[in-house]
mmCIF file with all atom_site columns, C-alpha atoms in Angstrom:
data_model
loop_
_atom_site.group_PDB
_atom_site.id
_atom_site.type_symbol
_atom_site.label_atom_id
_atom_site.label_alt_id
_atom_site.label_comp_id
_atom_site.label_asym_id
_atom_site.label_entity_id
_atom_site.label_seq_id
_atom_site.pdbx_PDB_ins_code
_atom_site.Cartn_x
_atom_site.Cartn_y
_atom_site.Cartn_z
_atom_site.occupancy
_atom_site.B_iso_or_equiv
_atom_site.pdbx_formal_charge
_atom_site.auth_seq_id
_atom_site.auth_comp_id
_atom_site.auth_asym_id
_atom_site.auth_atom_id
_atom_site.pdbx_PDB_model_num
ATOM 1   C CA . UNK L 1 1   ? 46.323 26.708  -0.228 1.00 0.00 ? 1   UNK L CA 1
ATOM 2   C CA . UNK L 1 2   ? 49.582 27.819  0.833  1.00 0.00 ? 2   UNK L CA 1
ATOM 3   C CA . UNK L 1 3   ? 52.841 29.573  -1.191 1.00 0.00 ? 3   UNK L CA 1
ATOM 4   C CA . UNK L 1 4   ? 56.252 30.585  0.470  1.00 0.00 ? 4   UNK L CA 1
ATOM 5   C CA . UNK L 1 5   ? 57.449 33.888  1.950  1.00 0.00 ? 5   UNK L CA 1
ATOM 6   C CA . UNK L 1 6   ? 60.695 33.494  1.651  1.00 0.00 ? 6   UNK L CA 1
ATOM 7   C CA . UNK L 1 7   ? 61.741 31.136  4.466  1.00 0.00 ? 7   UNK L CA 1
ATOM 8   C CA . UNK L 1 8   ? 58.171 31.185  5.454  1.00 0.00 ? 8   UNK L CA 1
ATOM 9   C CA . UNK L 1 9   ? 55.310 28.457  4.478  1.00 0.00 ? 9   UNK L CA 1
ATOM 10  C CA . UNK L 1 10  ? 51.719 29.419  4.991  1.00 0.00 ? 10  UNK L CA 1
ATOM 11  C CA . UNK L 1 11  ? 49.381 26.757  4.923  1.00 0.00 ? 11  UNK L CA 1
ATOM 12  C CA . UNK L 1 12  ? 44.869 26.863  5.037  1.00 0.00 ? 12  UNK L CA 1
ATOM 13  C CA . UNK L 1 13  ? 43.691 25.026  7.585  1.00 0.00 ? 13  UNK L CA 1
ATOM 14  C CA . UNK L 1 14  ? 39.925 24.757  8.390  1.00 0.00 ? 14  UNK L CA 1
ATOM 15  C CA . UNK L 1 15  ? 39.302 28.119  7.126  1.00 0.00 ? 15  UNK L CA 1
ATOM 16  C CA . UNK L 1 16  ? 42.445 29.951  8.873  1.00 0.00 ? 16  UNK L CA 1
ATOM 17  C CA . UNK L 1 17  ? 45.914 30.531  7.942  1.00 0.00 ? 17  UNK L CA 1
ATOM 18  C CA . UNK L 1 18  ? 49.030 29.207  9.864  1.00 0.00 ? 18  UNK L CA 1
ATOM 19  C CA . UNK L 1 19  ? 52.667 30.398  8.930  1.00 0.00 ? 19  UNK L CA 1
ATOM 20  C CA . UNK L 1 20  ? 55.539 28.795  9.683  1.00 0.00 ? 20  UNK L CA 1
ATOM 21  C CA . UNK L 1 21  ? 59.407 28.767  9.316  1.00 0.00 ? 21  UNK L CA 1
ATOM 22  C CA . UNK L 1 22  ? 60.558 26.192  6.632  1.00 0.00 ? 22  UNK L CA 1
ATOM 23  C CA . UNK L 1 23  ? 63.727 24.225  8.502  1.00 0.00 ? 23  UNK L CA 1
ATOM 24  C CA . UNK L 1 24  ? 64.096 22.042  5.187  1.00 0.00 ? 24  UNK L CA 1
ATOM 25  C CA . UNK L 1 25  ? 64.127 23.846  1.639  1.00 0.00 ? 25  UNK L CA 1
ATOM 26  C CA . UNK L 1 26  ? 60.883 25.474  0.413  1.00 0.00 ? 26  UNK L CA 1
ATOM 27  C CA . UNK L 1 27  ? 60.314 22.585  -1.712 1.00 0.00 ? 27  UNK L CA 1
ATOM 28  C CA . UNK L 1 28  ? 60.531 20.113  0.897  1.00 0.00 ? 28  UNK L CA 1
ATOM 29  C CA . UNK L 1 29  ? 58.431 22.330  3.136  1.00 0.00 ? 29  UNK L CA 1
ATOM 30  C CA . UNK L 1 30  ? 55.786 22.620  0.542  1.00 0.00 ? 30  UNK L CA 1
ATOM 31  C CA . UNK L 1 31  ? 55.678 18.880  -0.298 1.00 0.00 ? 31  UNK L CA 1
ATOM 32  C CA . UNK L 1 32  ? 54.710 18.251  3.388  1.00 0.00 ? 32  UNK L CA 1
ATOM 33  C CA . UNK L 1 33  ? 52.075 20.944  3.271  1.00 0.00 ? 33  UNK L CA 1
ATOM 34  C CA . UNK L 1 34  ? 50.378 19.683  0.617  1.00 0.00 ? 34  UNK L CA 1
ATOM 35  C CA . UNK L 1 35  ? 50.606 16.205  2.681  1.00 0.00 ? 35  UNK L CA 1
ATOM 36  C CA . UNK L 1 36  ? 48.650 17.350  5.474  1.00 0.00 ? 36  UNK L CA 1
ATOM 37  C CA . UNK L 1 37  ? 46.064 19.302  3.962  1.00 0.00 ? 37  UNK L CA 1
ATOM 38  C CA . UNK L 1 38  ? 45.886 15.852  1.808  1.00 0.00 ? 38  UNK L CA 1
ATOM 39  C CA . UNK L 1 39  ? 45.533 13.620  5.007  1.00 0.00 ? 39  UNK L CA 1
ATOM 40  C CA . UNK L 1 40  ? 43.160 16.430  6.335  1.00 0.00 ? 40  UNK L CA 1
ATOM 41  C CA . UNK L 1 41  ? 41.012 16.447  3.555  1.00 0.00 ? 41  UNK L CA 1
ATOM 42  C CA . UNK L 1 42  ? 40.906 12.275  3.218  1.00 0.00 ? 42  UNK L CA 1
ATOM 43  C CA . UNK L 1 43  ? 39.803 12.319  7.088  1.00 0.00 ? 43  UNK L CA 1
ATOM 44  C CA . UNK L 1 44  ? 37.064 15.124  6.461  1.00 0.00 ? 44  UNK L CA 1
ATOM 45  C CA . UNK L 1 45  ? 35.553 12.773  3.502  1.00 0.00 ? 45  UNK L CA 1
ATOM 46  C CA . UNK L 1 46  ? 35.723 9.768   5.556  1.00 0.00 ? 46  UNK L CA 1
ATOM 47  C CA . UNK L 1 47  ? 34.299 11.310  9.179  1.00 0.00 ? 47  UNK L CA 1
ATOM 48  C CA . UNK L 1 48  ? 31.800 12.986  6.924  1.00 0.00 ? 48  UNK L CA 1
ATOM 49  C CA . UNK L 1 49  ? 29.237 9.893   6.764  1.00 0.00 ? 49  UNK L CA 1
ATOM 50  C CA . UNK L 1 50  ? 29.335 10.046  10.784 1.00 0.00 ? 50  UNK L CA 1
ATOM 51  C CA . UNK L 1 51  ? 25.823 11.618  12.327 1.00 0.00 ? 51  UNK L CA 1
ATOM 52  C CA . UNK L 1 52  ? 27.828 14.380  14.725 1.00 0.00 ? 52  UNK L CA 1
ATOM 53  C CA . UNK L 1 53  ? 30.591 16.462  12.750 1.00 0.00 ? 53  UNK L CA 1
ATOM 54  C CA . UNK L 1 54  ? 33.641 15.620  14.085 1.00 0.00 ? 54  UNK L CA 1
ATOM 55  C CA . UNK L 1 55  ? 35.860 18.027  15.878 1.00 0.00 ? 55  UNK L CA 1
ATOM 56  C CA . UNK L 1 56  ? 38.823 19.507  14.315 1.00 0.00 ? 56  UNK L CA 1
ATOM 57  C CA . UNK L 1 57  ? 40.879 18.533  16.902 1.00 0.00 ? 57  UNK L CA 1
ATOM 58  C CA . UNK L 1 58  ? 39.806 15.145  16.018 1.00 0.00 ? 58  UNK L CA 1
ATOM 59  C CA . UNK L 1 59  ? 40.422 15.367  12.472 1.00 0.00 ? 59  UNK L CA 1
ATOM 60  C CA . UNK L 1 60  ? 44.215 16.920  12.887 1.00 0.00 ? 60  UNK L CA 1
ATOM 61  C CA . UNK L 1 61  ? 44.580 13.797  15.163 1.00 0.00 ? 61  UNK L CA 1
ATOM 62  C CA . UNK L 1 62  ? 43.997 11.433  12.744 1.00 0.00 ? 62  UNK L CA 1
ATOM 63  C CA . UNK L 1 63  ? 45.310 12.981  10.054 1.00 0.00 ? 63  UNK L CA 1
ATOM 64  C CA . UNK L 1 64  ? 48.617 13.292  12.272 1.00 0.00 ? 64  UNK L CA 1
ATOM 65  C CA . UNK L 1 65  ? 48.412 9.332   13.104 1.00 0.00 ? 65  UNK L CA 1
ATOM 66  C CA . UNK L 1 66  ? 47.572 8.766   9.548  1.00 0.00 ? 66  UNK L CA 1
ATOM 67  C CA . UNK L 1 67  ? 50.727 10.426  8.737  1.00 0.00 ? 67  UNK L CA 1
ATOM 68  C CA . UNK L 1 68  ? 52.776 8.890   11.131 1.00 0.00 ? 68  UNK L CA 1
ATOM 69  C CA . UNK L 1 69  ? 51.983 5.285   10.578 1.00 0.00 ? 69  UNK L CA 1
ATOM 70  C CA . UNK L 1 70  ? 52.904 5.841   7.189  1.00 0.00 ? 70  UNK L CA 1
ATOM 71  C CA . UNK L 1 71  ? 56.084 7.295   7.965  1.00 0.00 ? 71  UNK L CA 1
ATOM 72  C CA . UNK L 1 72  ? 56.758 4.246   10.436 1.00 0.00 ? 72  UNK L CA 1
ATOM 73  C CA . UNK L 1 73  ? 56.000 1.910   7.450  1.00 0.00 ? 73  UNK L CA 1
ATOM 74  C CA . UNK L 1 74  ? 58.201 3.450   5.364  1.00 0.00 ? 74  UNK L CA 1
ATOM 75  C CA . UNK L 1 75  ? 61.233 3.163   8.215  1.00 0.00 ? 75  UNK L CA 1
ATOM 76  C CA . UNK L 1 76  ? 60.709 -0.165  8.581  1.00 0.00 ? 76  UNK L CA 1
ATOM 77  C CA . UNK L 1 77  ? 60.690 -1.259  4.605  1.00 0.00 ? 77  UNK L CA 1
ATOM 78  C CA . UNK L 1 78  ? 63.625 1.107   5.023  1.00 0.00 ? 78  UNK L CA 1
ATOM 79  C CA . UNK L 1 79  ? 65.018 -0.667  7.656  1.00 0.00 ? 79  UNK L CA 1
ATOM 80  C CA . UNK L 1 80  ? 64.664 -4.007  6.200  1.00 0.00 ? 80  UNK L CA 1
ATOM 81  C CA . UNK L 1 81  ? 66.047 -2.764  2.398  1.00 0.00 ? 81  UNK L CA 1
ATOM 82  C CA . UNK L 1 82  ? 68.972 -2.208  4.567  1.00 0.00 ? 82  UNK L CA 1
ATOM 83  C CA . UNK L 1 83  ? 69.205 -5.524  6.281  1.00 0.00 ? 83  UNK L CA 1
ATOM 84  C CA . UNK L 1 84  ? 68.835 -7.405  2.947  1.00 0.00 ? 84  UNK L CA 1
ATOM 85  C CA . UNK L 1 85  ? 71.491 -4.925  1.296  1.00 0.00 ? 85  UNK L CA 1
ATOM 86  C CA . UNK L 1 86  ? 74.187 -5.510  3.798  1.00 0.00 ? 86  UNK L CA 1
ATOM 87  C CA . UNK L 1 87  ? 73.530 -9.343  3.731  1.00 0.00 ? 87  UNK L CA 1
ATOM 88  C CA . UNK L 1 88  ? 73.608 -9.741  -0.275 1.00 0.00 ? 88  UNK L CA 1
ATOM 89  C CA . UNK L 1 89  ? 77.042 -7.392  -0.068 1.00 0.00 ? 89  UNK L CA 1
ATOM 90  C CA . UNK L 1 90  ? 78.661 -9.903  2.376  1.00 0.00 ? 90  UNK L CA 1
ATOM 91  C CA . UNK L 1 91  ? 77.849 -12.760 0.444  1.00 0.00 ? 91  UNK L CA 1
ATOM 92  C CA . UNK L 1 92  ? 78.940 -10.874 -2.505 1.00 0.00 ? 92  UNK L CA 1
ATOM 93  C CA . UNK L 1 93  ? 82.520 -10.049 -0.917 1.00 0.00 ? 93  UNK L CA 1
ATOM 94  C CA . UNK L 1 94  ? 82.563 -13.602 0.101  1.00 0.00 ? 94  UNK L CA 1
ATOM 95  C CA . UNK L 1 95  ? 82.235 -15.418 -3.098 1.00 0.00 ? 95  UNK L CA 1
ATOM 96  C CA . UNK L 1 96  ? 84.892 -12.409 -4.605 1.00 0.00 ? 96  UNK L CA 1
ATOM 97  C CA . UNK L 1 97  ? 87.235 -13.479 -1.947 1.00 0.00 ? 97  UNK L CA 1
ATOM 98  C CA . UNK L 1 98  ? 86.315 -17.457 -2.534 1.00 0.00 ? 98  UNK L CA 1
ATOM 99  C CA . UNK L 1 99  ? 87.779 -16.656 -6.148 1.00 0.00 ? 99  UNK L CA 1
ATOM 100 C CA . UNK L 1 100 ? 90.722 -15.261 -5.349 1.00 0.00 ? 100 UNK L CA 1
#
């Protein structure tokens, strides 16, 4: 599927092989690897049913918004954990100072 070359990832995609520079550490850089060809793979099984193959341009491009909604889902739980954090430590501080 794909291994590192140093700083390098190369990843199988539809048959060809892409290389890229890693900007995060090779592990990082493999973990999202193997989540595309994951999301590519999911959107292959599910456009397979459909009467006309689709394109791959079509299946990178849901794979890709696949990917991103997650990632937006994930910022906002993220988001919120935050908001509920900072809220619980002011209450926190205020019943510390309410006992001093």
């Amino acid at each position: 599927m794909h291994r590192p070359l140093g700083q390098f990832i190369t990843i199988e995609l539809f048959g060809q092989s892409y290389t890229f520079k890693a900007e995060a550490e090779d592990c990082a850089a493999n973990q999202v690897a193997d989540l595309l060809l994951d999301e590519v793979s999911k959107v292959e099984t599910q456009l397979a049913k459909q009467s006309s193959p689709p394109t791959k341009q079509t299946i990178l491009i849901l794979a890709a918004l696949n990917i991103a909604g997650e990632h937006y889902k994930l910022k906002e739980k993220y988001s919120d954990m935050l908001k509920d954090s900072s809220e619980r430590s002011a209450n926190l501080i205020r019943l510390l100072d309410g006992c001093l």
